[in-house]
XYZ file of C-alpha atoms in Angstrom:
243
model
C -104.327 -48.014 -28.186
C -105.067 -45.571 -31.380
C -103.207 -43.874 -33.294
C -104.440 -40.615 -32.484
C -104.099 -40.956 -29.097
C -100.551 -39.525 -27.474
C -98.771 -40.709 -24.400
C -96.852 -37.951 -22.277
C -94.276 -38.945 -19.996
C -93.713 -36.073 -17.261
C -90.494 -36.598 -15.159
C -90.796 -36.829 -11.806
C -89.473 -34.349 -9.150
C -86.934 -36.813 -7.839
C -85.032 -37.205 -11.227
C -85.117 -33.421 -11.709
C -83.145 -33.029 -8.432
C -80.585 -35.665 -9.154
C -79.658 -33.973 -12.489
C -79.207 -30.807 -10.636
C -77.270 -32.243 -7.609
C -74.784 -34.006 -10.411
C -74.311 -30.976 -12.537
C -73.557 -28.839 -9.350
C -71.273 -31.404 -8.453
C -69.609 -31.522 -11.901
C -69.202 -27.802 -11.819
C -67.640 -28.004 -8.347
C -64.844 -30.195 -9.435
C -64.124 -28.252 -12.469
C -63.959 -25.023 -10.393
C -61.371 -26.543 -8.097
C -59.386 -28.200 -10.605
C -59.038 -24.942 -12.589
C -57.724 -23.392 -9.514
C -55.323 -26.301 -8.605
C -54.094 -25.941 -12.338
C -53.774 -22.477 -11.649
C -51.810 -22.744 -8.176
C -49.733 -25.322 -9.777
C -48.463 -23.419 -12.764
C -48.041 -20.094 -9.978
C -46.067 -22.143 -7.880
C -43.970 -23.972 -10.730
C -43.113 -20.319 -12.077
C -42.320 -19.099 -8.663
C -39.825 -21.922 -8.720
C -38.637 -21.703 -12.155
C -37.736 -17.653 -11.405
C -36.279 -18.807 -8.212
C -34.063 -21.177 -9.924
C -33.346 -18.690 -12.553
C -32.172 -15.802 -10.067
C -30.289 -18.665 -8.210
C -28.501 -19.550 -11.217
C -27.860 -15.702 -12.122
C -26.639 -14.883 -8.568
C -24.614 -17.914 -8.693
C -22.718 -16.916 -11.923
C -22.633 -13.443 -11.051
C -20.649 -14.266 -8.051
C -17.938 -16.421 -9.847
C -18.053 -13.163 -12.449
C -17.178 -11.212 -9.533
C -14.451 -13.635 -8.087
C -13.009 -13.832 -11.894
C -12.773 -10.306 -12.337
C -11.205 -9.583 -8.691
C -8.244 -12.183 -9.775
C -7.990 -10.804 -12.982
C -7.701 -6.933 -11.080
C -5.410 -8.121 -8.800
C -2.883 -9.372 -12.246
C -3.500 -6.406 -13.996
C -2.736 -3.735 -11.396
C 0.742 -5.347 -11.598
C 1.056 -5.358 -15.097
C -0.453 -1.974 -15.830
C 2.013 0.347 -13.890
C 3.180 3.132 -16.232
C 6.644 4.139 -15.732
C 7.832 7.286 -16.912
C 11.927 8.050 -17.273
C 13.007 11.694 -16.927
C 16.102 13.799 -16.837
C 16.585 17.434 -14.798
C 18.959 20.067 -14.140
C 18.825 21.224 -10.123
C 20.181 25.122 -10.392
C 20.491 27.268 -7.227
C 21.627 30.721 -6.508
C 20.966 32.147 -3.455
C 22.764 34.727 -1.400
C 22.459 37.298 1.146
C 21.304 40.716 1.206
C 22.391 43.873 2.712
C 20.074 44.896 5.262
C 17.599 47.377 4.571
C 19.487 47.930 1.099
C 18.446 45.051 -0.760
C 21.422 44.800 -2.736
C 23.949 41.657 -3.193
C 26.347 41.024 -0.236
C 29.536 40.408 -1.653
C 31.282 37.007 -1.090
C 27.442 35.272 0.462
C 26.556 33.598 -2.952
C 26.025 30.077 -2.902
C 25.500 28.331 -5.918
C 24.918 24.638 -7.104
C 24.218 22.863 -10.479
C 23.500 19.181 -11.090
C 22.056 16.959 -13.400
C 20.753 13.392 -12.796
C 17.870 11.058 -14.304
C 14.666 9.824 -12.170
C 11.586 7.569 -12.285
C 7.878 8.232 -12.058
C 5.832 4.943 -11.429
C 2.198 5.190 -11.311
C -0.799 2.776 -11.386
C -3.932 1.625 -9.697
C -3.998 1.192 -6.143
C -5.328 -1.595 -4.843
C -6.252 -1.037 -1.362
C -8.281 2.086 -2.726
C -11.067 -0.623 -3.466
C -12.210 -2.015 -6.805
C -15.972 -2.536 -7.095
C -17.617 -4.672 -8.979
C -21.642 -4.502 -9.198
C -24.726 -4.839 -11.232
C -26.447 -2.556 -13.147
C -29.978 -1.744 -11.489
C -31.611 -1.409 -15.129
C -29.985 -4.691 -16.660
C -29.658 -7.899 -15.056
C -26.888 -9.054 -17.586
C -24.833 -5.420 -17.321
C -21.802 -5.376 -14.803
C -19.822 -2.342 -14.122
C -16.418 -2.681 -12.820
C -15.708 0.494 -11.062
C -11.393 1.365 -10.683
C -10.079 4.010 -8.538
C -8.017 6.396 -10.091
C -4.518 5.684 -11.009
C -1.970 7.483 -8.948
C 1.862 8.261 -8.655
C 3.155 5.020 -6.499
C 6.789 5.735 -6.833
C 9.368 8.769 -7.803
C 12.617 8.700 -7.257
C 16.005 10.406 -8.326
C 18.497 7.593 -9.532
C 21.543 8.477 -6.870
C 24.350 6.775 -9.770
C 23.269 9.327 -12.089
C 23.968 12.325 -10.166
C 26.535 15.090 -11.996
C 27.226 17.830 -10.067
C 28.674 20.429 -12.728
C 28.842 23.278 -10.425
C 29.016 23.885 -6.397
C 30.572 27.120 -4.894
C 30.197 28.897 -1.676
C 31.288 32.675 -1.341
C 33.872 33.452 1.426
C 31.111 34.664 3.645
C 28.731 31.703 2.893
C 28.372 28.351 4.510
C 28.943 25.417 2.593
C 26.408 23.332 0.790
C 25.713 20.483 3.217
C 24.627 16.902 1.644
C 21.193 17.575 3.501
C 20.870 20.777 1.728
C 21.667 19.227 -1.913
C 19.205 16.211 -1.171
C 16.264 18.418 -0.102
C 16.888 20.375 -3.641
C 16.675 17.539 -5.586
C 13.557 16.118 -3.890
C 12.139 19.511 -4.435
C 12.474 19.110 -8.292
C 11.267 15.711 -8.068
C 8.368 16.928 -6.708
C 8.076 19.154 -9.538
C 8.421 16.673 -12.285
C 5.916 14.668 -10.522
C 3.658 17.467 -10.756
C 4.577 18.052 -14.502
C 3.826 14.408 -15.499
C 0.423 14.533 -14.088
C -0.095 17.822 -15.668
C 0.811 16.193 -19.083
C -1.869 13.176 -18.674
C 0.647 10.600 -17.246
C -2.542 9.209 -14.649
C -5.089 9.338 -17.505
C -2.354 7.242 -19.257
C -2.344 4.591 -16.890
C -6.151 4.812 -15.966
C -6.689 3.770 -19.890
C -3.762 1.021 -19.768
C -5.955 -0.643 -16.615
C -8.542 -0.510 -18.580
C -7.845 -1.840 -21.886
C -5.525 -4.619 -20.355
C -8.425 -5.737 -17.561
C -10.982 -6.020 -20.695
C -8.362 -7.955 -22.557
C -7.730 -10.612 -19.775
C -11.473 -10.572 -18.708
C -12.332 -11.333 -22.279
C -10.036 -13.994 -22.536
C -11.614 -16.250 -19.987
C -15.007 -18.452 -20.087
C -17.111 -16.410 -18.378
C -20.383 -17.663 -16.342
C -23.683 -16.138 -17.661
C -23.875 -13.355 -20.529
C -22.454 -10.340 -19.630
C -21.982 -6.988 -20.566
C -18.937 -5.197 -19.120
C -18.703 -1.568 -18.654
C -15.062 -0.377 -17.049
C -15.219 2.624 -15.021
C -12.384 4.808 -13.690
C -13.868 7.380 -11.195
C -11.391 10.363 -11.378
C -11.232 13.401 -8.863
C -13.927 16.109 -9.734
C -16.310 13.178 -10.881
C -14.578 12.848 -14.339
C -15.798 9.201 -15.541
C -13.820 7.716 -17.826
C -15.127 3.979 -19.526
C -14.839 1.085 -21.444
C -17.064 -1.203 -22.578
C -17.410 -4.762 -24.079
C -17.969 -4.670 -27.925
C -21.035 -5.247 -29.396
């Protein structure tokens, strides 16, 4: 063979077909591997998300239990008591028919000093709600019912009758009448205390005490608390955990 001669090797059709088949099989394996990896990662992320959600659910349920436990104690401790003193003064008489003038001897007068107590706070029978804020998973809202007067009474031992008089033509003042007059005066003192903001003070007291009690506990998860009192007229008063 001379240097000027060139040998050309032409691949056979069989070898070309084998190479193509091998490449196609390799691409299929790579594609299947990628699909398998994708679904594996997707499944792993779904399981991880499910695990996180389950942990959050469990920690939220634990938080609910803690809050309800503290609310139970706070409602006993957050009572607001107000002592008051008042005077029952009654002066009534009969009128002469058609003349509207005092009938002599018909007057009835009663004057008495006494002391009483008003107790107000949150009534658990009205329900306490603990819920998550829809927009923030770590924000929890505690909704307390508004405070109300739980008890109001006059101290019988403080009764001091200064005047009790009935005219010659008037009936004597009975114990039942005295009690009715005192009860009406006690109710008036209750309304006055509400107008002066006694129930709002009780609301503030309950929220502050509850936040302090919850803050001293080791809470599951990381939550921001918002304590809200819903009063009549949709007046919302709230207290949140400090940043």
